[in-house]
PDB file of C-alpha atoms in Angstrom:
ATOM      1  CA  MET A  41      76.997 142.104  90.453  1.00 81.00           C
ATOM      2  CA  ASN A  42      77.752 141.715  94.134  1.00 95.00           C
ATOM      3  CA  TRP A  43      74.464 140.512  95.609  1.00 98.00           C
ATOM      4  CA  ASN A  44      73.399 140.635  99.247  1.00 97.00           C
ATOM      5  CA  LEU A  45      71.029 137.713  99.703  1.00 98.00           C
ATOM      6  CA  VAL A  46      68.929 137.665 102.865  1.00 98.00           C
ATOM      7  CA  ILE A  47      67.381 134.458 104.184  1.00 97.00           C
ATOM      8  CA  PRO A  48      64.698 135.090 106.840  1.00 96.00           C
ATOM      9  CA  PHE A  49      64.724 132.425 109.557  1.00 92.00           C
ATOM     10  CA  LYS A  50      62.376 132.451 112.553  1.00 83.00           C
ATOM     11  CA  ALA A  51      63.154 131.399 116.108  1.00 79.00           C
ATOM     12  CA  ALA A  52      62.803 127.640 116.662  1.00 70.00           C
ATOM     13  CA  ASP A  53      59.514 127.931 118.587  1.00 77.00           C
ATOM     14  CA  ASP A  54      57.920 129.957 115.773  1.00 78.00           C
ATOM     15  CA  ARG A  55      58.914 127.801 112.789  1.00 75.00           C
ATOM     16  CA  LYS A  56      56.377 125.937 110.670  1.00 69.00           C
ATOM     17  CA  GLN A  57      53.613 125.759 113.221  1.00 71.00           C
ATOM     18  CA  ARG A  58      51.170 124.549 110.561  1.00 76.00           C
ATOM     19  CA  LEU A  59      53.218 121.325 110.472  1.00 74.00           C
ATOM     20  CA  ALA A  60      52.565 120.673 114.171  1.00 78.00           C
ATOM     21  CA  GLY A  61      49.994 117.967 113.474  1.00 80.00           C
ATOM     22  CA  ALA A  62      52.303 116.147 111.067  1.00 79.00           C
ATOM     23  CA  VAL A  63      55.646 116.161 112.895  1.00 80.00           C
ATOM     24  CA  SER A  64      56.913 116.805 116.392  1.00 86.00           C
ATOM     25  CA  LYS A  65      58.420 120.133 117.421  1.00 86.00           C
ATOM     26  CA  ALA A  66      61.870 118.532 117.508  1.00 89.00           C
ATOM     27  CA  GLU A  67      61.396 117.247 113.956  1.00 89.00           C
ATOM     28  CA  ARG A  68      60.184 120.674 112.762  1.00 86.00           C
ATOM     29  CA  VAL A  69      63.275 122.299 114.255  1.00 87.00           C
ATOM     30  CA  ARG A  70      65.558 119.671 112.705  1.00 89.00           C
ATOM     31  CA  LEU A  71      63.962 119.916 109.262  1.00 89.00           C
ATOM     32  CA  THR A  72      63.866 123.710 109.192  1.00 90.00           C
ATOM     33  CA  GLU A  73      67.539 123.884 110.240  1.00 91.00           C
ATOM     34  CA  GLN A  74      68.462 121.470 107.448  1.00 92.00           C
ATOM     35  CA  TRP A  75      66.403 123.358 104.866  1.00 92.00           C
ATOM     36  CA  MET A  76      67.938 126.680 105.902  1.00 94.00           C
ATOM     37  CA  GLN A  77      71.460 125.230 105.741  1.00 93.00           C
ATOM     38  CA  HIS A  78      70.674 123.854 102.277  1.00 95.00           C
ATOM     39  CA  VAL A  79      69.471 127.243 100.999  1.00 96.00           C
ATOM     40  CA  CYS A  80      72.560 128.944 102.464  1.00 95.00           C
ATOM     41  CA  ARG A  81      74.883 126.344 100.923  1.00 95.00           C
ATOM     42  CA  ILE A  82      73.246 126.737  97.505  1.00 96.00           C
ATOM     43  CA  ALA A  83      73.323 130.556  97.597  1.00 97.00           C
ATOM     44  CA  ARG A  84      76.790 131.068  99.109  1.00 96.00           C
ATOM     45  CA  PRO A  85      78.754 130.706  95.834  1.00 97.00           C
ATOM     46  CA  LEU A  86      76.468 133.253  94.147  1.00 97.00           C
ATOM     47  CA  ALA A  87      75.988 136.001  96.729  1.00 97.00           C
ATOM     48  CA  ARG A  88      76.882 137.296 100.155  1.00 96.00           C
ATOM     49  CA  VAL A  89      74.446 135.318 102.327  1.00 96.00           C
ATOM     50  CA  ILE A  90      72.955 137.010 105.387  1.00 96.00           C
ATOM     51  CA  LEU A  91      70.654 135.192 107.787  1.00 95.00           C
ATOM     52  CA  LEU A  92      67.892 137.423 109.212  1.00 95.00           C
ATOM     53  CA  SER A  93      67.134 135.720 112.505  1.00 93.00           C
ATOM     54  CA  PRO A  94      66.579 136.416 116.201  1.00 89.00           C
ATOM     55  CA  ARG A  95      69.775 134.518 116.978  1.00 81.00           C
ATOM     56  CA  ALA A  96      73.211 134.335 115.378  1.00 73.00           C
ATOM     57  CA  SER A  97      74.339 131.165 113.674  1.00 68.00           C
ATOM     58  CA  ALA A  98      77.917 130.014 113.238  1.00 57.00           C
ATOM     59  CA  ALA A  99      77.296 128.580 109.791  1.00 64.00           C
ATOM     60  CA  GLY A 100      79.689 130.632 107.669  1.00 66.00           C
ATOM     61  CA  HIS A 101      77.348 133.411 106.605  1.00 80.00           C
ATOM     62  CA  GLY A 102      76.445 136.898 107.758  1.00 89.00           C
ATOM     63  CA  TRP A 103      73.743 137.667 110.278  1.00 91.00           C
ATOM     64  CA  LEU A 104      71.297 140.484 110.934  1.00 94.00           C
ATOM     65  CA  GLU A 105      69.158 140.373 114.033  1.00 93.00           C
ATOM     66  CA  ASP A 106      65.415 140.049 113.577  1.00 93.00           C
ATOM     67  CA  HIS A 107      63.917 142.220 116.325  1.00 94.00           C
ATOM     68  CA  GLY A 108      60.383 140.824 115.888  1.00 92.00           C
ATOM     69  CA  ARG A 109      58.816 143.829 114.134  1.00 95.00           C
ATOM     70  CA  GLY A 110      57.282 141.673 111.414  1.00 94.00           C
ATOM     71  CA  LEU A 111      58.889 140.172 108.320  1.00 96.00           C
ATOM     72  CA  ASN A 112      58.168 143.058 105.941  1.00 98.00           C
ATOM     73  CA  MET A 113      59.547 145.688 108.319  1.00 98.00           C
ATOM     74  CA  GLU A 114      62.603 143.566 109.159  1.00 97.00           C
ATOM     75  CA  LEU A 115      63.350 143.066 105.450  1.00 98.00           C
ATOM     76  CA  ALA A 116      62.968 146.784 104.740  1.00 98.00           C
ATOM     77  CA  LEU A 117      65.418 147.528 107.540  1.00 97.00           C
ATOM     78  CA  ALA A 118      67.819 144.842 106.316  1.00 97.00           C
ATOM     79  CA  ARG A 119      67.771 146.344 102.840  1.00 98.00           C
ATOM     80  CA  ALA A 120      68.481 149.799 104.298  1.00 96.00           C
ATOM     81  CA  VAL A 121      71.394 148.446 106.354  1.00 96.00           C
ATOM     82  CA  LEU A 122      72.874 146.639 103.349  1.00 95.00           C
ATOM     83  CA  ALA A 123      72.277 149.481 100.847  1.00 92.00           C
ATOM     84  CA  PRO A 124      73.237 150.442  98.292  1.00 93.00           C
ATOM     85  CA  GLY A 125      73.438 147.560  95.895  1.00 94.00           C
ATOM     86  CA  PRO A 126      71.683 144.476  94.589  1.00 98.00           C
ATOM     87  CA  PHE A 127      69.455 142.869  97.217  1.00 98.00           C
ATOM     88  CA  ALA A 128      67.714 139.488  97.179  1.00 98.00           C
ATOM     89  CA  ILE A 129      65.495 137.537  99.549  1.00 98.00           C
ATOM     90  CA  ILE A 130      65.059 133.778  99.428  1.00 98.00           C
ATOM     91  CA  HIS A 131      62.974 131.959 101.988  1.00 97.00           C
ATOM     92  CA  ALA A 132      64.570 129.187 104.030  1.00 94.00           C
ATOM     93  CA  ASP A 133      61.876 126.565 103.394  1.00 94.00           C
ATOM     94  CA  LEU A 134      62.953 125.648  99.862  1.00 96.00           C
ATOM     95  CA  PRO A 135      64.606 122.235 100.314  1.00 94.00           C
ATOM     96  CA  SER A 136      64.654 121.442  96.573  1.00 94.00           C
ATOM     97  CA  LEU A 137      66.338 124.719  95.565  1.00 97.00           C
ATOM     98  CA  THR A 138      69.251 124.520  93.117  1.00 97.00           C
ATOM     99  CA  GLY A 139      72.104 126.887  92.384  1.00 97.00           C
ATOM    100  CA  GLU A 140      70.933 127.186  88.788  1.00 98.00           C
ATOM    101  CA  GLU A 141      67.569 128.475  90.002  1.00 98.00           C
ATOM    102  CA  VAL A 142      69.169 131.077  92.265  1.00 98.00           C
ATOM    103  CA  GLN A 143      71.415 132.149  89.390  1.00 98.00           C
ATOM    104  CA  ALA A 144      68.381 132.436  87.092  1.00 98.00           C
ATOM    105  CA  LEU A 145      66.635 134.679  89.643  1.00 98.00           C
ATOM    106  CA  LEU A 146      69.675 136.944  90.007  1.00 98.00           C
ATOM    107  CA  ASP A 147      70.291 137.061  86.243  1.00 98.00           C
ATOM    108  CA  ALA A 148      66.657 137.945  85.563  1.00 98.00           C
ATOM    109  CA  ALA A 149      66.844 140.796  88.074  1.00 97.00           C
ATOM    110  CA  ALA A 150      70.131 142.028  86.620  1.00 97.00           C
ATOM    111  CA  SER A 151      68.447 142.146  83.215  1.00 96.00           C
ATOM    112  CA  SER A 152      65.067 143.685  84.113  1.00 96.00           C
ATOM    113  CA  GLY A 153      65.749 145.384  87.443  1.00 96.00           C
ATOM    114  CA  CYS A 154      63.592 143.049  89.531  1.00 97.00           C
ATOM    115  CA  ALA A 155      62.740 139.348  89.573  1.00 98.00           C
ATOM    116  CA  ILE A 156      60.119 137.529  91.618  1.00 98.00           C
ATOM    117  CA  ALA A 157      59.759 133.782  92.182  1.00 98.00           C
ATOM    118  CA  PRO A 158      56.183 132.767  93.024  1.00 97.00           C
ATOM    119  CA  ASP A 159      55.163 129.762  95.063  1.00 95.00           C
ATOM    120  CA  ARG A 160      53.689 126.785  93.195  1.00 92.00           C
ATOM    121  CA  HIS A 161      50.152 128.041  93.848  1.00 91.00           C
ATOM    122  CA  GLY A 162      50.854 131.349  92.077  1.00 94.00           C
ATOM    123  CA  ASN A 163      49.751 133.296  95.127  1.00 94.00           C
ATOM    124  CA  GLY A 164      52.770 133.761  97.394  1.00 95.00           C
ATOM    125  CA  THR A 165      56.332 134.939  96.891  1.00 98.00           C
ATOM    126  CA  ASN A 166      59.287 132.686  97.698  1.00 97.00           C
ATOM    127  CA  ALA A 167      62.077 134.956  96.439  1.00 98.00           C
ATOM    128  CA  ILE A 168      62.692 138.489  95.205  1.00 98.00           C
ATOM    129  CA  ALA A 169      65.798 140.027  93.682  1.00 98.00           C
ATOM    130  CA  ILE A 170      66.159 143.778  93.140  1.00 97.00           C
ATOM    131  CA  ALA A 171      69.207 144.800  91.114  1.00 96.00           C
ATOM    132  CA  ASP A 172      69.082 148.544  91.673  1.00 93.00           C
ATOM    133  CA  ASN A 173      68.272 150.962  94.477  1.00 91.00           C
ATOM    134  CA  ARG A 174      64.633 151.552  93.526  1.00 92.00           C
ATOM    135  CA  PRO A 175      62.150 151.957  96.368  1.00 94.00           C
ATOM    136  CA  PHE A 176      60.384 148.675  97.027  1.00 96.00           C
ATOM    137  CA  ALA A 177      57.962 147.861  99.837  1.00 97.00           C
ATOM    138  CA  PHE A 178      57.784 144.204 100.813  1.00 98.00           C
ATOM    139  CA  HIS A 179      54.368 142.571 101.154  1.00 97.00           C
ATOM    140  CA  PHE A 180      55.043 139.021 102.313  1.00 96.00           C
ATOM    141  CA  GLY A 181      51.891 137.320 103.523  1.00 92.00           C
ATOM    142  CA  ALA A 182      48.631 136.290 101.862  1.00 91.00           C
ATOM    143  CA  GLY A 183      48.489 137.282  98.190  1.00 93.00           C
ATOM    144  CA  SER A 184      52.061 138.601  98.216  1.00 97.00           C
ATOM    145  CA  LEU A 185      52.773 137.794  94.571  1.00 96.00           C
ATOM    146  CA  MET A 186      50.132 140.230  93.337  1.00 96.00           C
ATOM    147  CA  PHE A 187      51.330 142.948  95.735  1.00 96.00           C
ATOM    148  CA  HIS A 188      54.982 142.444  94.790  1.00 97.00           C
ATOM    149  CA  GLN A 189      54.191 142.532  91.067  1.00 95.00           C
ATOM    150  CA  ARG A 190      52.280 145.757  91.578  1.00 95.00           C
ATOM    151  CA  GLU A 191      55.177 147.187  93.601  1.00 94.00           C
ATOM    152  CA  ALA A 192      57.705 146.270  90.885  1.00 93.00           C
ATOM    153  CA  GLY A 193      55.629 147.637  88.013  1.00 88.00           C
ATOM    154  CA  ASN A 194      56.759 146.929  84.466  1.00 83.00           C
ATOM    155  CA  ALA A 195      60.385 146.339  85.451  1.00 83.00           C
ATOM    156  CA  CYS A 196      59.839 142.825  86.739  1.00 93.00           C
ATOM    157  CA  THR A 197      60.517 139.298  85.544  1.00 97.00           C
ATOM    158  CA  ILE A 198      58.659 136.316  86.976  1.00 97.00           C
ATOM    159  CA  VAL A 199      60.981 133.348  87.471  1.00 98.00           C
ATOM    160  CA  THR A 200      59.282 129.979  87.721  1.00 97.00           C
ATOM    161  CA  ALA A 201      61.365 126.993  88.734  1.00 96.00           C
ATOM    162  CA  ALA A 202      60.482 123.871  90.686  1.00 95.00           C
ATOM    163  CA  GLY A 203      62.914 124.430  93.559  1.00 96.00           C
ATOM    164  CA  LEU A 204      62.011 128.098  93.936  1.00 97.00           C
ATOM    165  CA  ALA A 205      58.296 127.258  93.895  1.00 95.00           C
ATOM    166  CA  CYS A 206      58.313 124.294  96.299  1.00 93.00           C
ATOM    167  CA  ASP A 207      58.083 125.751  99.802  1.00 91.00           C
ATOM    168  CA  ILE A 208      56.960 123.666 102.752  1.00 89.00           C
ATOM    169  CA  ASP A 209      54.052 125.221 104.630  1.00 82.00           C
ATOM    170  CA  THR A 210      51.487 122.483 105.199  1.00 83.00           C
ATOM    171  CA  PRO A 211      51.476 118.754 106.028  1.00 76.00           C
ATOM    172  CA  THR A 212      50.506 118.108 102.387  1.00 84.00           C
ATOM    173  CA  ASP A 213      53.545 120.105 101.183  1.00 84.00           C
ATOM    174  CA  LEU A 214      55.777 118.109 103.525  1.00 84.00           C
ATOM    175  CA  ALA A 215      54.356 114.762 102.371  1.00 82.00           C
ATOM    176  CA  GLU A 216      54.745 115.697  98.700  1.00 84.00           C
ATOM    177  CA  TRP A 217      58.329 116.808  99.273  1.00 82.00           C
ATOM    178  CA  ARG A 218      59.202 113.673 101.244  1.00 81.00           C
ATOM    179  CA  ASP A 219      57.857 111.555  98.366  1.00 78.00           C
ATOM    180  CA  SER A 220      59.911 113.489  95.798  1.00 75.00           C
ATOM    181  CA  PRO A 221      63.321 112.372  94.508  1.00 69.00           C
ATOM    182  CA  ALA A 222      64.771 115.693  95.778  1.00 63.00           C
ATOM    183  CA  ALA A 223      64.204 114.694  99.411  1.00 62.00           C
ATOM    184  CA  ALA A 224      66.144 111.460  99.167  1.00 48.00           C
ATOM    185  CA  PHE A 225      69.585 112.887  98.464  1.00 45.00           C
ATOM    186  CA  LYS A 226      69.553 115.761 100.940  1.00 51.00           C
ATOM    187  CA  PHE A 227      68.272 114.571 104.299  1.00 46.00           C
TER     188      PHE A 227
END
């Protein structure tokens, strides 16, 4: 399958504001850029990577402009622009992500029609892959896993993997990641 894989990436001033008490703005910008580049690098051999962002990046991937209408609307529009075909979303704050995990997500979607990767708390959604052109409304935000499972219906596989589950949202998340072996070899 020829996958379009979209990576949402906010403007520098809007990134990871919940980390403000733990690291400076400059450090947040540096870390989020590195994490995004890591996710792009991991995904590039497996899919056509498109950054959904307010500004273009010269990092060897495609770009769609985020016009600030909210993540779910922007993703729906991105899917419409890139249609038809297999469509995936992976968030940019997954610094421990591996290529094997991305491949598992895409393979699961190819097999069942849709695959969802939850966060480690089992509440949020860190990635979605939709193999066909079925209607699908995105519900990123609080409780998104439940909403996405409901949206997908029976044709959905849940993919659990450490790198897909480990997003960085809070100072505790950041501290745990920094103490992990995965942090040492990347940044």
